[in-house]
Amino acid sequence: MPAFVTKVLLNVYIGNFVRICWVGILSDYFLATNGVKQGGVLSPVLFCVYIDGLLTVLASANVGRYVGRNYVGALAYSDDLVLTAPSASALRKMLTICDNFASDFHMSFDASNPSVL
């Protein structure tokens, strides 16, 4: 990626002060220190670039679901990640991979609203 693109992205994402509006009441401004901008045009692309390493590790672990020869064990878009596995033990292995990735890259996953199908 060219240096000027990196500089533009850094300027867009670093030093942003935001506030929350809830039922018509505005919070004080605070510094947004991580994450992608909700509703940002580049946010889905930036998330996928950032999370691509995790998707690669999950696919190479040979756990998760396949449709034919296509790996569909980990699906990502915007700021969401869905894991699909054929068994509980495979899912545990995938979650361990995610946990290690998160630890290595100083990130966290929020599973407060999981969907189990």
CSV table of C-alpha atoms in Angstrom, one decimal:
chain,number,residue,atom,x,y,z
A,1,MET,CA,0.0,0.0,0.0
A,2,PRO,CA,1.4,3.4,-0.9
A,3,ALA,CA,2.6,5.5,2.1
A,4,PHE,CA,0.1,8.4,1.3
A,5,VAL,CA,-2.8,6.0,1.5
A,6,THR,CA,-1.6,4.8,4.9
A,7,LYS,CA,-1.3,8.4,6.1
A,8,VAL,CA,-4.8,9.2,4.9
A,9,LEU,CA,-6.2,6.2,6.7
A,10,LEU,CA,-4.3,7.0,9.9
A,11,ASN,CA,-5.6,10.6,9.8
A,12,VAL,CA,-9.2,9.4,9.3
A,13,TYR,CA,-9.0,6.8,12.1
A,14,ILE,CA,-6.7,8.2,14.8
A,15,GLY,CA,-7.7,11.0,17.1
A,16,ASN,CA,-11.5,10.8,16.5
A,17,PHE,CA,-13.7,12.1,19.2
A,18,VAL,CA,-17.2,10.7,19.2
A,19,ARG,CA,-20.4,10.8,21.3
A,20,ILE,CA,-23.4,8.7,21.6
A,21,CYS,CA,-27.0,9.7,21.2
A,22,TRP,CA,-29.5,7.5,23.1
A,23,VAL,CA,-33.2,8.4,23.2
A,24,GLY,CA,-32.3,12.0,22.2
A,25,ILE,CA,-29.7,12.5,24.9
A,26,LEU,CA,-26.1,13.1,23.9
A,27,SER,CA,-23.1,11.9,25.8
A,28,ASP,CA,-19.9,13.9,26.3
A,29,TYR,CA,-17.3,13.5,23.6
A,30,PHE,CA,-14.7,10.7,24.1
A,31,LEU,CA,-11.8,9.4,22.2
A,32,ALA,CA,-12.6,6.4,20.0
A,33,THR,CA,-9.4,4.3,20.3
A,34,ASN,CA,-10.2,1.2,18.3
A,35,GLY,CA,-12.5,-0.5,15.8
A,36,VAL,CA,-13.9,0.6,12.4
A,37,LYS,CA,-16.3,3.4,11.9
A,38,GLN,CA,-19.9,2.2,12.0
A,39,GLY,CA,-21.4,3.0,8.6
A,40,GLY,CA,-18.1,4.0,7.1
A,41,VAL,CA,-17.7,3.1,3.4
A,42,LEU,CA,-14.3,1.7,4.0
A,43,SER,CA,-15.1,-0.1,7.2
A,44,PRO,CA,-16.0,-3.5,5.7
A,45,VAL,CA,-12.9,-3.5,3.5
A,46,LEU,CA,-10.6,-2.5,6.3
A,47,PHE,CA,-12.0,-5.2,8.6
A,48,CYS,CA,-11.6,-7.9,6.0
A,49,VAL,CA,-8.0,-6.8,5.4
A,50,TYR,CA,-7.3,-6.9,9.1
A,51,ILE,CA,-9.0,-10.2,9.8
A,52,ASP,CA,-7.7,-12.0,6.6
A,53,GLY,CA,-4.8,-13.5,8.6
A,54,LEU,CA,-7.3,-15.2,11.0
A,55,LEU,CA,-9.4,-16.5,8.1
A,56,THR,CA,-6.2,-17.9,6.5
A,57,VAL,CA,-5.2,-19.7,9.7
A,58,LEU,CA,-8.7,-21.1,10.3
A,59,ALA,CA,-8.9,-22.4,6.7
A,60,SER,CA,-5.4,-24.0,6.9
A,61,ALA,CA,-6.3,-25.7,10.2
A,62,ASN,CA,-8.7,-28.0,8.3
A,63,VAL,CA,-11.5,-27.6,10.8
A,64,GLY,CA,-14.9,-26.1,10.1
A,65,ARG,CA,-17.4,-26.6,7.3
A,66,TYR,CA,-16.9,-27.1,3.7
A,67,VAL,CA,-19.3,-26.9,0.8
A,68,GLY,CA,-17.7,-29.1,-1.8
A,69,ARG,CA,-14.1,-28.0,-1.8
A,70,ASN,CA,-14.9,-24.5,-0.6
A,71,TYR,CA,-14.1,-23.6,3.0
A,72,VAL,CA,-17.0,-21.9,4.7
A,73,GLY,CA,-16.0,-22.5,8.3
A,74,ALA,CA,-15.3,-18.8,8.9
A,75,LEU,CA,-17.4,-16.0,7.2
A,76,ALA,CA,-16.5,-12.4,7.8
A,77,TYR,CA,-18.1,-9.1,6.7
A,78,SER,CA,-18.2,-5.6,8.1
A,79,ASP,CA,-17.3,-6.2,11.7
A,80,ASP,CA,-18.8,-9.6,12.1
A,81,LEU,CA,-17.3,-13.1,12.1
A,82,VAL,CA,-19.3,-16.3,11.9
A,83,LEU,CA,-17.8,-19.7,12.7
A,84,THR,CA,-19.5,-22.9,11.4
A,85,ALA,CA,-18.2,-26.3,12.4
A,86,PRO,CA,-19.4,-29.9,12.0
A,87,SER,CA,-18.8,-30.8,15.7
A,88,ALA,CA,-18.3,-29.2,19.1
A,89,SER,CA,-14.7,-30.3,19.2
A,90,ALA,CA,-14.0,-28.6,15.8
A,91,LEU,CA,-15.7,-25.4,17.0
A,92,ARG,CA,-13.6,-25.5,20.2
A,93,LYS,CA,-10.4,-25.8,18.1
A,94,MET,CA,-11.6,-22.8,15.9
A,95,LEU,CA,-12.3,-20.8,19.0
A,96,THR,CA,-8.8,-21.5,20.4
A,97,ILE,CA,-7.4,-20.3,17.1
A,98,CYS,CA,-9.5,-17.1,17.3
A,99,ASP,CA,-8.4,-16.6,20.9
A,100,ASN,CA,-4.7,-16.9,20.0
A,101,PHE,CA,-5.1,-14.6,17.1
A,102,ALA,CA,-6.9,-12.0,19.3
A,103,SER,CA,-4.1,-12.2,21.9
A,104,ASP,CA,-1.3,-11.9,19.3
A,105,PHE,CA,-3.0,-8.8,17.7
A,106,HIS,CA,-4.3,-7.1,20.9
A,107,MET,CA,-7.9,-7.4,19.9
A,108,SER,CA,-11.0,-9.0,21.5
A,109,PHE,CA,-14.1,-10.7,20.3
A,110,ASP,CA,-17.5,-9.8,21.7
A,111,ALA,CA,-19.8,-12.8,21.8
A,112,SER,CA,-22.5,-11.1,23.8
A,113,ASN,CA,-25.1,-11.7,21.0
A,114,PRO,CA,-24.2,-15.1,19.5
A,115,SER,CA,-26.4,-17.0,17.1
A,116,VAL,CA,-26.4,-20.7,17.3
A,117,LEU,CA,-28.0,-22.6,14.5
